[in-house]
mmCIF file of C-alpha atoms in Angstrom:
data_model
loop_
_atom_site.group_PDB
_atom_site.id
_atom_site.type_symbol
_atom_site.label_atom_id
_atom_site.label_comp_id
_atom_site.label_asym_id
_atom_site.label_seq_id
_atom_site.Cartn_x
_atom_site.Cartn_y
_atom_site.Cartn_z
ATOM 1 C CA MET I 207 -16.863 -1.962 14.795
ATOM 2 C CA ASP I 208 -19.963 -3.807 13.544
ATOM 3 C CA VAL I 209 -18.353 -6.216 11.092
ATOM 4 C CA LYS I 210 -21.690 -7.927 10.258
ATOM 5 C CA LYS I 211 -23.187 -4.484 9.203
ATOM 6 C CA ILE I 212 -20.034 -3.623 7.341
ATOM 7 C CA ARG I 213 -20.209 -6.798 5.255
ATOM 8 C CA GLN I 214 -23.675 -5.833 3.987
ATOM 9 C CA ASP I 215 -22.067 -2.895 2.154
ATOM 10 C CA PHE I 216 -19.840 -5.193 0.095
ATOM 11 C CA PRO I 217 -21.857 -6.873 -2.614
ATOM 12 C CA ILE I 218 -18.982 -9.238 -3.662
ATOM 13 C CA LEU I 219 -18.951 -10.955 -0.277
ATOM 14 C CA SER I 220 -22.399 -12.520 -0.920
ATOM 15 C CA ARG I 221 -20.977 -14.445 -4.056
ATOM 16 C CA LYS I 222 -19.836 -18.101 -4.033
ATOM 17 C CA VAL I 223 -16.704 -19.609 -5.375
ATOM 18 C CA TYR I 224 -16.929 -23.233 -6.576
ATOM 19 C CA GLY I 225 -20.118 -23.358 -4.496
ATOM 20 C CA LYS I 226 -18.432 -22.193 -1.271
ATOM 21 C CA PRO I 227 -19.021 -18.788 0.300
ATOM 22 C CA LEU I 228 -16.186 -16.367 -0.812
ATOM 23 C CA ILE I 229 -13.658 -15.748 2.001
ATOM 24 C CA TYR I 230 -11.529 -12.923 0.704
ATOM 25 C CA LEU I 231 -8.103 -12.721 2.435
ATOM 26 C CA ASP I 232 -6.185 -11.029 -0.297
ATOM 27 C CA ASN I 233 -6.496 -7.451 0.820
ATOM 28 C CA ALA I 234 -2.860 -6.562 0.685
ATOM 29 C CA ALA I 235 -3.168 -7.031 -3.057
ATOM 30 C CA THR I 236 -6.373 -5.090 -3.528
ATOM 31 C CA SER I 237 -9.415 -4.525 -1.228
ATOM 32 C CA GLN I 238 -12.895 -5.096 -2.093
ATOM 33 C CA LYS I 239 -15.231 -2.018 -2.676
ATOM 34 C CA PRO I 240 -18.388 -1.046 -0.796
ATOM 35 C CA LYS I 241 -21.608 -0.174 -2.747
ATOM 36 C CA GLN I 242 -21.109 3.461 -1.764
ATOM 37 C CA VAL I 243 -17.913 3.641 -3.745
ATOM 38 C CA ILE I 244 -19.465 1.605 -6.606
ATOM 39 C CA GLN I 245 -22.378 3.918 -6.655
ATOM 40 C CA ALA I 246 -20.251 7.065 -6.672
ATOM 41 C CA LEU I 247 -18.313 5.706 -9.710
ATOM 42 C CA ALA I 248 -21.499 4.981 -11.490
ATOM 43 C CA GLU I 249 -22.907 8.539 -10.763
ATOM 44 C CA VAL I 250 -19.997 10.189 -12.377
ATOM 45 C CA TYR I 251 -20.834 8.441 -15.654
ATOM 46 C CA GLU I 252 -24.629 8.486 -15.268
ATOM 47 C CA LYS I 253 -25.008 12.257 -14.061
ATOM 48 C CA TYR I 254 -21.988 14.602 -14.727
ATOM 49 C CA ASN I 255 -19.328 12.957 -16.777
ATOM 50 C CA SER I 256 -17.258 15.598 -18.412
ATOM 51 C CA ASN I 257 -13.586 16.551 -18.506
ATOM 52 C CA VAL I 258 -12.255 18.637 -15.553
ATOM 53 C CA HIS I 259 -10.529 21.978 -15.497
ATOM 54 C CA ARG I 260 -11.439 22.644 -19.084
ATOM 55 C CA GLY I 261 -15.093 23.558 -19.698
ATOM 56 C CA VAL I 262 -17.363 26.413 -18.626
ATOM 57 C CA HIS I 263 -20.505 24.365 -18.951
ATOM 58 C CA ALA I 264 -22.452 22.883 -16.131
ATOM 59 C CA LEU I 265 -21.221 19.260 -16.359
ATOM 60 C CA SER I 266 -17.522 20.203 -16.510
ATOM 61 C CA MET I 267 -17.872 22.611 -13.496
ATOM 62 C CA GLU I 268 -19.741 20.002 -11.580
ATOM 63 C CA ALA I 269 -17.059 17.273 -12.376
ATOM 64 C CA THR I 270 -14.225 19.700 -11.567
ATOM 65 C CA GLU I 271 -15.953 20.597 -8.125
ATOM 66 C CA LYS I 272 -16.144 16.961 -7.284
ATOM 67 C CA TYR I 273 -12.680 16.058 -8.430
ATOM 68 C CA GLU I 274 -11.075 18.962 -6.253
ATOM 69 C CA GLY I 275 -13.437 18.077 -3.438
ATOM 70 C CA ALA I 276 -12.058 14.553 -3.523
ATOM 71 C CA ARG I 277 -8.516 15.915 -3.555
ATOM 72 C CA GLU I 278 -9.388 17.940 -0.349
ATOM 73 C CA LYS I 279 -10.846 14.840 1.382
ATOM 74 C CA ILE I 280 -7.754 12.651 0.374
ATOM 75 C CA ALA I 281 -5.448 15.337 1.638
ATOM 76 C CA ARG I 282 -7.225 15.762 4.991
ATOM 77 C CA PHE I 283 -7.204 11.869 5.483
ATOM 78 C CA ILE I 284 -3.473 11.879 5.709
ATOM 79 C CA GLY I 285 -3.185 15.434 7.335
ATOM 80 C CA ALA I 286 -1.623 17.102 4.194
ATOM 81 C CA PRO I 287 -2.331 20.447 2.941
ATOM 82 C CA THR I 288 -4.449 20.329 -0.332
ATOM 83 C CA GLU I 289 -1.787 22.018 -2.480
ATOM 84 C CA CYS I 290 0.660 19.236 -1.501
ATOM 85 C CA MET I 291 -1.485 16.441 -2.633
ATOM 86 C CA VAL I 292 -0.599 15.233 -6.131
ATOM 87 C CA LEU I 293 -3.055 12.669 -7.595
ATOM 88 C CA VAL I 294 -1.344 9.892 -9.347
ATOM 89 C CA ARG I 295 -2.369 6.421 -10.542
ATOM 90 C CA GLY I 296 -1.030 4.710 -7.392
ATOM 91 C CA THR I 297 1.952 4.004 -5.160
ATOM 92 C CA THR I 298 4.196 2.966 -7.973
ATOM 93 C CA GLU I 299 3.573 6.040 -10.109
ATOM 94 C CA GLY I 300 4.114 8.374 -7.043
ATOM 95 C CA ILE I 301 7.392 6.919 -6.261
ATOM 96 C CA ASN I 302 8.402 6.876 -9.845
ATOM 97 C CA LEU I 303 7.507 10.534 -9.953
ATOM 98 C CA VAL I 304 9.821 11.320 -7.112
ATOM 99 C CA ALA I 305 12.608 9.316 -8.596
ATOM 100 C CA ASN I 306 12.259 10.980 -12.008
ATOM 101 C CA THR I 307 12.082 14.458 -10.751
ATOM 102 C CA TRP I 308 13.458 15.224 -7.423
ATOM 103 C CA ALA I 309 16.028 12.341 -7.343
ATOM 104 C CA MET I 310 17.326 12.882 -10.803
ATOM 105 C CA SER I 311 17.876 16.499 -10.086
ATOM 106 C CA ASN I 312 19.349 16.180 -6.681
ATOM 107 C CA VAL I 313 21.165 12.790 -6.259
ATOM 108 C CA LYS I 314 24.701 13.077 -7.331
ATOM 109 C CA GLU I 315 27.744 10.741 -7.863
ATOM 110 C CA GLY I 316 28.842 9.321 -4.520
ATOM 111 C CA ASP I 317 25.557 10.103 -2.776
ATOM 112 C CA GLU I 318 23.793 7.200 -1.168
ATOM 113 C CA ILE I 319 20.104 6.063 -0.918
ATOM 114 C CA LEU I 320 19.052 4.054 2.080
ATOM 115 C CA LEU I 321 16.394 1.269 1.762
ATOM 116 C CA THR I 322 15.441 -1.725 3.506
ATOM 117 C CA GLU I 323 15.578 -5.431 2.759
ATOM 118 C CA MET I 324 11.765 -5.519 3.097
ATOM 119 C CA GLU I 325 10.851 -3.305 0.200
ATOM 120 C CA HIS I 326 8.555 -4.449 -2.539
ATOM 121 C CA HIS I 327 9.681 -3.827 -6.037
ATOM 122 C CA SER I 328 7.868 -0.547 -6.474
ATOM 123 C CA ASN I 329 10.180 1.057 -3.831
ATOM 124 C CA LEU I 330 13.347 -0.694 -4.982
ATOM 125 C CA VAL I 331 13.600 -0.790 -8.769
ATOM 126 C CA PRO I 332 13.085 3.001 -9.284
ATOM 127 C CA TRP I 333 16.125 3.679 -6.922
ATOM 128 C CA GLN I 334 18.254 1.072 -8.648
ATOM 129 C CA ARG I 335 17.742 3.070 -11.847
ATOM 130 C CA VAL I 336 18.556 6.446 -10.124
ATOM 131 C CA ALA I 337 21.701 4.948 -8.517
ATOM 132 C CA GLN I 338 22.831 3.602 -11.868
ATOM 133 C CA ALA I 339 22.166 6.782 -13.746
ATOM 134 C CA LYS I 340 23.675 9.071 -11.104
ATOM 135 C CA GLY I 341 26.523 7.069 -9.949
ATOM 136 C CA ALA I 342 24.972 6.878 -6.407
ATOM 137 C CA LYS I 343 25.019 3.798 -4.035
ATOM 138 C CA LEU I 344 22.074 1.862 -2.534
ATOM 139 C CA ARG I 345 22.470 0.827 0.988
ATOM 140 C CA PHE I 346 20.050 -1.298 2.996
ATOM 141 C CA LEU I 347 18.765 -1.774 6.603
ATOM 142 C CA GLN I 348 18.596 -5.469 7.289
ATOM 143 C CA VAL I 349 15.715 -7.557 8.561
ATOM 144 C CA THR I 350 15.954 -9.405 11.980
ATOM 145 C CA GLU I 351 14.863 -13.031 12.509
ATOM 146 C CA GLU I 352 11.699 -11.608 14.103
ATOM 147 C CA GLY I 353 10.848 -9.728 10.880
ATOM 148 C CA THR I 354 11.496 -6.255 12.050
ATOM 149 C CA LEU I 355 14.166 -3.896 10.800
ATOM 150 C CA ASP I 356 17.663 -4.066 12.511
ATOM 151 C CA LEU I 357 17.852 -0.546 13.820
ATOM 152 C CA SER I 358 21.148 -1.204 15.505
ATOM 153 C CA ARG I 359 22.913 -0.375 12.277
ATOM 154 C CA LEU I 360 20.936 2.766 11.502
ATOM 155 C CA ASP I 361 23.488 5.261 12.852
ATOM 156 C CA SER I 362 26.358 3.513 10.718
ATOM 157 C CA VAL I 363 24.348 3.282 7.566
ATOM 158 C CA LEU I 364 22.760 6.849 7.731
ATOM 159 C CA THR I 365 25.573 9.188 7.048
ATOM 160 C CA LYS I 366 26.239 12.748 5.508
ATOM 161 C CA ARG I 367 26.370 10.775 2.156
ATOM 162 C CA THR I 368 22.711 9.750 2.421
ATOM 163 C CA LYS I 369 20.555 11.834 0.175
ATOM 164 C CA LEU I 370 17.190 9.855 0.688
ATOM 165 C CA VAL I 371 15.729 7.204 2.891
ATOM 166 C CA ALA I 372 12.897 5.364 1.123
ATOM 167 C CA MET I 373 11.121 2.621 3.022
ATOM 168 C CA ASN I 374 7.672 1.178 3.526
ATOM 169 C CA HIS I 375 5.633 2.038 6.515
ATOM 170 C CA MET I 376 4.233 -1.520 6.488
ATOM 171 C CA SER I 377 5.724 -4.640 4.906
ATOM 172 C CA ASN I 378 3.315 -6.291 2.402
ATOM 173 C CA VAL I 379 4.971 -9.799 3.302
ATOM 174 C CA LEU I 380 5.631 -9.522 7.049
ATOM 175 C CA GLY I 381 3.051 -7.068 8.116
ATOM 176 C CA THR I 382 5.927 -5.218 10.095
ATOM 177 C CA ILE I 383 4.991 -1.618 10.861
ATOM 178 C CA ASN I 384 8.315 0.257 10.657
ATOM 179 C CA PRO I 385 9.167 3.321 12.908
ATOM 180 C CA VAL I 386 9.242 5.761 9.969
ATOM 181 C CA LYS I 387 8.765 8.819 12.306
ATOM 182 C CA GLU I 388 11.928 8.008 14.266
ATOM 183 C CA ILE I 389 13.917 7.279 11.005
ATOM 184 C CA ALA I 390 12.612 10.482 9.485
ATOM 185 C CA ARG I 391 13.994 12.423 12.414
ATOM 186 C CA LYS I 392 17.363 10.821 11.989
ATOM 187 C CA ALA I 393 17.351 11.138 8.284
ATOM 188 C CA HIS I 394 16.731 14.868 8.532
ATOM 189 C CA ALA I 395 19.490 15.232 11.124
ATOM 190 C CA VAL I 396 22.091 14.109 8.430
ATOM 191 C CA GLY I 397 20.408 16.260 5.632
ATOM 192 C CA ALA I 398 18.666 13.378 3.979
ATOM 193 C CA LEU I 399 14.946 13.414 2.921
ATOM 194 C CA MET I 400 12.418 10.744 3.780
ATOM 195 C CA LEU I 401 10.057 8.926 1.387
ATOM 196 C CA VAL I 402 7.353 6.593 2.858
ATOM 197 C CA ASP I 403 5.774 3.908 0.792
ATOM 198 C CA ALA I 404 2.443 3.937 2.589
ATOM 199 C CA ALA I 405 0.651 1.302 0.194
ATOM 200 C CA GLN I 406 0.016 -0.944 3.139
ATOM 201 C CA SER I 407 -0.423 1.563 5.863
ATOM 202 C CA VAL I 408 -2.701 4.371 4.672
ATOM 203 C CA PRO I 409 -5.551 1.879 4.235
ATOM 204 C CA HIS I 410 -5.100 0.495 7.836
ATOM 205 C CA LEU I 411 -3.480 2.890 10.236
ATOM 206 C CA PRO I 412 -4.388 6.564 11.173
ATOM 207 C CA THR I 413 -1.884 8.564 9.089
ATOM 208 C CA ASP I 414 -0.655 12.069 9.584
ATOM 209 C CA VAL I 415 2.212 13.323 7.350
ATOM 210 C CA LYS I 416 2.908 16.265 9.612
ATOM 211 C CA ASP I 417 3.440 13.968 12.596
ATOM 212 C CA LEU I 418 5.546 11.625 10.504
ATOM 213 C CA ASP I 419 7.458 14.603 9.192
ATOM 214 C CA CYS I 420 8.042 12.797 5.936
ATOM 215 C CA ASP I 421 8.939 14.658 2.801
ATOM 216 C CA PHE I 422 7.130 12.255 0.327
ATOM 217 C CA LEU I 423 4.476 9.753 1.084
ATOM 218 C CA ALA I 424 2.794 7.586 -1.659
ATOM 219 C CA PHE I 425 -0.439 5.293 -1.555
ATOM 220 C CA SER I 426 -2.973 3.588 -3.702
ATOM 221 C CA SER I 427 -6.788 3.819 -3.875
ATOM 222 C CA HIS I 428 -7.430 0.269 -4.565
ATOM 223 C CA LYS I 429 -6.150 -1.010 -1.433
ATOM 224 C CA MET I 430 -8.276 1.222 0.670
ATOM 225 C CA LEU I 431 -11.717 0.515 -0.763
ATOM 226 C CA GLY I 432 -11.464 2.770 -3.724
ATOM 227 C CA PRO I 433 -11.163 2.059 -7.448
ATOM 228 C CA THR I 434 -7.908 1.120 -9.169
ATOM 229 C CA GLY I 435 -5.779 3.470 -11.150
ATOM 230 C CA THR I 436 -5.710 6.452 -8.787
ATOM 231 C CA GLY I 437 -3.884 7.309 -5.585
ATOM 232 C CA GLY I 438 -1.980 10.097 -3.856
ATOM 233 C CA LEU I 439 1.418 11.357 -3.591
ATOM 234 C CA TYR I 440 2.148 13.889 -0.676
ATOM 235 C CA VAL I 441 5.226 16.152 -1.161
ATOM 236 C CA LYS I 442 6.356 18.617 1.599
ATOM 237 C CA LYS I 443 5.526 21.996 0.000
ATOM 238 C CA ALA I 444 9.220 23.334 0.353
ATOM 239 C CA VAL I 445 10.314 20.414 -1.730
ATOM 240 C CA LEU I 446 7.418 20.237 -4.217
ATOM 241 C CA GLU I 447 8.079 23.969 -5.078
ATOM 242 C CA THR I 448 11.599 22.869 -6.352
ATOM 243 C CA MET I 449 10.606 19.846 -8.406
ATOM 244 C CA GLU I 450 10.192 20.115 -12.234
ATOM 245 C CA PRO I 451 7.195 18.437 -13.741
ATOM 246 C CA TRP I 452 7.664 14.850 -14.850
ATOM 247 C CA LEU I 453 4.980 14.477 -17.537
ATOM 248 C CA ARG I 454 4.239 17.400 -19.639
ATOM 249 C CA GLY I 455 1.179 18.194 -21.786
ATOM 250 C CA GLY I 456 -2.274 19.658 -21.250
ATOM 251 C CA ASP I 457 -3.573 21.403 -18.081
ATOM 252 C CA MET I 458 -0.227 21.457 -16.281
ATOM 253 C CA VAL I 459 0.713 24.533 -18.114
ATOM 254 C CA ARG I 460 0.009 28.321 -17.562
ATOM 255 C CA GLU I 461 1.304 29.953 -20.733
ATOM 256 C CA VAL I 462 2.536 28.153 -23.907
ATOM 257 C CA THR I 463 4.389 29.552 -27.001
ATOM 258 C CA LEU I 464 5.717 27.582 -29.796
ATOM 259 C CA GLU I 465 9.114 27.593 -28.086
ATOM 260 C CA SER I 466 8.459 27.444 -24.379
ATOM 261 C CA ALA I 467 5.916 26.974 -21.541
ATOM 262 C CA THR I 468 5.367 27.914 -17.895
ATOM 263 C CA TRP I 469 3.805 25.819 -15.336
ATOM 264 C CA ASN I 470 0.424 25.805 -13.597
ATOM 265 C CA ASP I 471 -0.044 26.145 -9.832
ATOM 266 C CA LEU I 472 0.764 23.361 -7.433
ATOM 267 C CA PRO I 473 -0.153 20.455 -7.550
ATOM 268 C CA VAL I 474 -1.791 20.551 -10.967
ATOM 269 C CA ARG I 475 1.634 20.996 -12.663
ATOM 270 C CA PHE I 476 2.319 17.434 -11.738
ATOM 271 C CA GLU I 477 -0.898 16.167 -13.320
ATOM 272 C CA ALA I 478 -0.588 16.426 -17.085
ATOM 273 C CA GLY I 479 -3.443 15.300 -19.315
ATOM 274 C CA THR I 480 -6.994 14.289 -18.420
ATOM 275 C CA PRO I 481 -6.688 13.011 -14.847
ATOM 276 C CA ASN I 482 -8.705 9.906 -13.669
ATOM 277 C CA PHE I 483 -11.221 12.066 -12.289
ATOM 278 C CA ALA I 484 -14.068 9.434 -12.101
ATOM 279 C CA ASP I 485 -12.029 6.995 -9.955
ATOM 280 C CA THR I 486 -10.614 9.809 -7.905
ATOM 281 C CA ILE I 487 -14.049 11.131 -7.084
ATOM 282 C CA ALA I 488 -15.055 7.570 -5.981
ATOM 283 C CA LEU I 489 -11.758 7.559 -3.872
ATOM 284 C CA GLY I 490 -13.132 10.492 -2.082
ATOM 285 C CA THR I 491 -16.163 8.420 -1.151
ATOM 286 C CA ALA I 492 -13.874 5.506 0.089
ATOM 287 C CA VAL I 493 -12.257 8.121 2.334
ATOM 288 C CA ASP I 494 -15.651 9.083 3.724
ATOM 289 C CA TYR I 495 -16.391 5.422 4.278
ATOM 290 C CA LEU I 496 -13.146 4.780 6.238
ATOM 291 C CA GLN I 497 -13.599 7.941 8.320
ATOM 292 C CA SER I 498 -17.163 6.953 9.133
ATOM 293 C CA LEU I 499 -15.701 3.773 10.703
ATOM 294 C CA GLY I 500 -12.675 5.731 12.267
ATOM 295 C CA MET I 501 -9.261 4.680 11.506
ATOM 296 C CA ASN I 502 -8.478 3.806 15.118
ATOM 297 C CA ASN I 503 -11.308 1.349 14.945
ATOM 298 C CA VAL I 504 -10.058 -0.145 11.725
ATOM 299 C CA ARG I 505 -6.579 -0.645 13.412
ATOM 300 C CA GLU I 506 -8.113 -2.290 16.459
ATOM 301 C CA HIS I 507 -10.181 -4.702 14.420
ATOM 302 C CA GLU I 508 -7.051 -5.734 12.425
ATOM 303 C CA ILE I 509 -5.009 -6.231 15.667
ATOM 304 C CA SER I 510 -7.922 -8.377 16.983
ATOM 305 C CA ILE I 511 -8.322 -10.612 13.945
ATOM 306 C CA THR I 512 -4.628 -11.000 13.442
ATOM 307 C CA ARG I 513 -4.378 -12.029 17.044
ATOM 308 C CA TYR I 514 -7.004 -14.599 16.452
ATOM 309 C CA ALA I 515 -5.414 -15.814 13.222
ATOM 310 C CA LEU I 516 -2.048 -16.442 14.914
ATOM 311 C CA GLY I 517 -3.792 -18.223 17.720
ATOM 312 C CA ALA I 518 -5.930 -20.445 15.470
ATOM 313 C CA MET I 519 -2.733 -21.492 13.464
ATOM 314 C CA LYS I 520 -0.760 -22.522 16.415
ATOM 315 C CA GLU I 521 -1.698 -26.123 15.752
ATOM 316 C CA LEU I 522 -0.075 -25.781 12.391
ATOM 317 C CA SER I 523 3.100 -24.230 13.654
ATOM 318 C CA GLU I 524 5.103 -27.481 13.251
ATOM 319 C CA ASP I 525 4.042 -27.830 9.568
ATOM 320 C CA PHE I 526 4.141 -24.083 8.610
ATOM 321 C CA HIS I 527 6.611 -21.406 9.199
ATOM 322 C CA PHE I 528 4.770 -18.150 10.025
ATOM 323 C CA PHE I 529 6.816 -15.085 9.224
ATOM 324 C CA GLY I 530 6.559 -11.730 11.106
ATOM 325 C CA SER I 531 6.800 -10.255 14.602
ATOM 326 C CA PRO I 532 4.584 -11.817 17.343
ATOM 327 C CA ASP I 533 4.238 -8.004 18.734
ATOM 328 C CA LEU I 534 0.894 -6.978 17.378
ATOM 329 C CA SER I 535 1.786 -3.400 18.080
ATOM 330 C CA LYS I 536 4.403 -3.668 15.458
ATOM 331 C CA ARG I 537 2.406 -5.573 13.031
ATOM 332 C CA GLY I 538 -0.601 -5.132 10.574
ATOM 333 C CA GLY I 539 -3.262 -7.659 9.437
ATOM 334 C CA ILE I 540 -0.932 -9.737 7.310
ATOM 335 C CA VAL I 541 0.091 -13.356 7.948
ATOM 336 C CA SER I 542 2.597 -15.037 5.501
ATOM 337 C CA PHE I 543 3.391 -18.697 5.867
ATOM 338 C CA HIS I 544 5.366 -21.560 4.125
ATOM 339 C CA SER I 545 5.529 -25.280 4.311
ATOM 340 C CA PRO I 546 8.512 -27.317 3.114
ATOM 341 C CA ASP I 547 6.018 -29.972 2.258
ATOM 342 C CA LEU I 548 3.565 -27.851 0.367
ATOM 343 C CA HIS I 549 4.247 -25.302 -2.374
ATOM 344 C CA PRO I 550 2.382 -22.098 -1.759
ATOM 345 C CA HIS I 551 0.822 -22.366 -5.182
ATOM 346 C CA ASP I 552 -0.401 -25.799 -4.447
ATOM 347 C CA LEU I 553 -1.845 -24.536 -1.164
ATOM 348 C CA GLY I 554 -3.377 -21.499 -2.843
ATOM 349 C CA THR I 555 -5.054 -23.783 -5.206
ATOM 350 C CA ILE I 556 -6.534 -26.029 -2.586
ATOM 351 C CA LEU I 557 -7.662 -22.972 -0.558
ATOM 352 C CA ASP I 558 -9.320 -21.469 -3.779
ATOM 353 C CA ARG I 559 -11.399 -24.578 -4.032
ATOM 354 C CA GLU I 560 -12.688 -23.905 -0.648
ATOM 355 C CA GLY I 561 -13.780 -20.382 -1.701
ATOM 356 C CA ILE I 562 -10.716 -18.815 0.110
ATOM 357 C CA ALA I 563 -8.687 -16.247 -1.754
ATOM 358 C CA VAL I 564 -5.128 -15.793 -0.551
ATOM 359 C CA ARG I 565 -1.998 -14.690 -2.458
ATOM 360 C CA ALA I 566 0.781 -17.124 -3.186
ATOM 361 C CA GLY I 567 4.074 -16.111 -4.624
ATOM 362 C CA HIS I 568 6.988 -13.625 -3.952
ATOM 363 C CA HIS I 569 4.444 -10.729 -3.294
ATOM 364 C CA CYS I 570 6.661 -8.407 -5.674
ATOM 365 C CA ALA I 571 9.272 -8.569 -3.009
ATOM 366 C CA MET I 572 11.690 -11.128 -4.304
ATOM 367 C CA PRO I 573 14.846 -10.061 -2.479
ATOM 368 C CA LEU I 574 12.968 -10.354 0.829
ATOM 369 C CA VAL I 575 11.124 -13.596 0.207
ATOM 370 C CA ARG I 576 13.772 -15.455 -1.816
ATOM 371 C CA GLY I 577 16.871 -13.909 -0.229
ATOM 372 C CA ARG I 578 16.217 -12.934 3.452
ATOM 373 C CA LEU I 579 13.461 -15.517 4.147
ATOM 374 C CA GLY I 580 15.205 -18.204 2.077
ATOM 375 C CA VAL I 581 11.872 -19.598 0.548
ATOM 376 C CA PRO I 582 10.689 -19.659 -3.046
ATOM 377 C CA ALA I 583 7.351 -18.145 -2.187
ATOM 378 C CA THR I 584 4.949 -17.954 0.569
ATOM 379 C CA ALA I 585 1.098 -17.947 1.014
ATOM 380 C CA ARG I 586 -0.281 -14.663 2.417
ATOM 381 C CA ALA I 587 -3.558 -14.122 4.166
ATOM 382 C CA SER I 588 -4.272 -10.293 4.592
ATOM 383 C CA PHE I 589 -7.213 -8.975 6.624
ATOM 384 C CA TYR I 590 -9.430 -5.984 6.369
ATOM 385 C CA ILE I 591 -12.599 -4.534 7.971
ATOM 386 C CA TYR I 592 -14.983 -7.036 6.745
ATOM 387 C CA ASN I 593 -13.041 -10.218 7.633
ATOM 388 C CA THR I 594 -14.343 -12.363 10.575
ATOM 389 C CA GLU I 595 -12.980 -14.971 13.107
ATOM 390 C CA GLU I 596 -15.184 -17.592 11.373
ATOM 391 C CA GLU I 597 -13.292 -16.938 8.069
ATOM 392 C CA VAL I 598 -10.013 -17.398 10.042
ATOM 393 C CA ASP I 599 -11.273 -20.719 11.236
ATOM 394 C CA ALA I 600 -12.105 -21.813 7.789
ATOM 395 C CA LEU I 601 -8.673 -20.868 6.606
ATOM 396 C CA ALA I 602 -7.028 -22.941 9.365
ATOM 397 C CA ALA I 603 -9.277 -25.931 8.475
ATOM 398 C CA ALA I 604 -8.585 -25.644 4.753
ATOM 399 C CA MET I 605 -4.806 -25.453 5.498
ATOM 400 C CA LYS I 606 -5.086 -28.676 7.506
ATOM 401 C CA LYS I 607 -7.210 -30.148 4.542
ATOM 402 C CA ALA I 608 -4.317 -29.318 2.219
ATOM 403 C CA LEU I 609 -1.754 -31.051 4.230
ATOM 404 C CA LYS I 610 -4.054 -34.107 4.187
ATOM 405 C CA TYR I 611 -4.404 -33.807 0.472
ATOM 406 C CA PHE I 612 -0.719 -33.915 0.016
ATOM 407 C CA ALA I 613 -0.483 -36.848 2.395
ATOM 408 C CA LYS I 614 0.969 -34.804 5.305
ATOM 409 C CA ALA I 615 -1.213 -34.674 8.185
ATOM 410 C CA PRO I 616 -0.489 -31.879 10.888
ATOM 411 C CA SER I 617 2.267 -32.931 13.084
ATOM 412 C CA GLY I 618 1.389 -35.105 16.113
ATOM 413 C CA LYS I 619 -1.673 -36.491 14.435
ATOM 414 C CA PRO I 620 -2.150 -39.735 12.440
ATOM 415 C CA ARG I 621 -1.947 -39.420 8.720
ATOM 416 C CA ALA I 622 -5.270 -40.027 6.930
#
């Protein structure tokens, strides 16, 4: 993959922060956007802005064609049938849709929902509500010292009482890639359904929902080069056909009387109101961009730069604890770290002054960070297609500078 050429497509990467070239390492929070996506969004408003599915005039029909074309691209990108691709505002809305429709109708008192300790809040809090409302129990797969799931307990926590397994494909803190295909197979064997939170995986890994054999898979546009406020929820057709619409209103209906209504075809019955068609069309362009690179190449680049980052930071290993598996086949492009001598927010501020954007905090995964990892917060560098080894070197140098600033030179070296 020609990273130098790719970087030319991202206008924001040419800007400076505090007089320093921007080094953007906060891609797990949101990715930057190539000019092709920005232009696609501008074209909607410049050339054919009109509501979709409602008009017989040229602009509406053109917008509808582009919107439904984007749905087809997004569905193909994850190997899904188009009628199973519900367009939502993002991962959080997708998971909440499942929680408020399928789960509220199917989870009963005494049932169990199996999660993991490494879930972010969007795949935890909705299930807490379902469990409280239905009298169900939440169970959890634990995280090992290495930062992977402890699968030795899987057969004991996955039982006939398990109604749903809901887990991330890739941890947004540890970078751990979870064996969701294997776990889906075991979930189905006991009669449970499988939901995959793919917020961190769809942008970075080749994804095929048929191969994973999951029942639900949710992801966001803004982490995969697309605009904010749109994303996708895949639901296996046999399941989707049984689900009642969550939000009700315009366009999701077929016939309406004063007393009742019937529902539109799949998947539109789950998309009440005017959809975020402009951003979804631009997401279609983001999909085109990623496919032109090849998702296997995206994955290979991230393995390479993560390997380089872990090597470059070895010198700091006595001052920082680095979380996550050393096995790069089980890890995405995320490196989280913590120093007992330097609060992550202080570190993030120092790095910012060097033009380096990382995230500092609990990463919306408070039970994992404060509970399992036992730290108040971490700093997190997360990589994508446009990041370079030179940027990793700059990060390592800035981390050393931060230690010096707080009067703590890297171990083994004299203090300044």
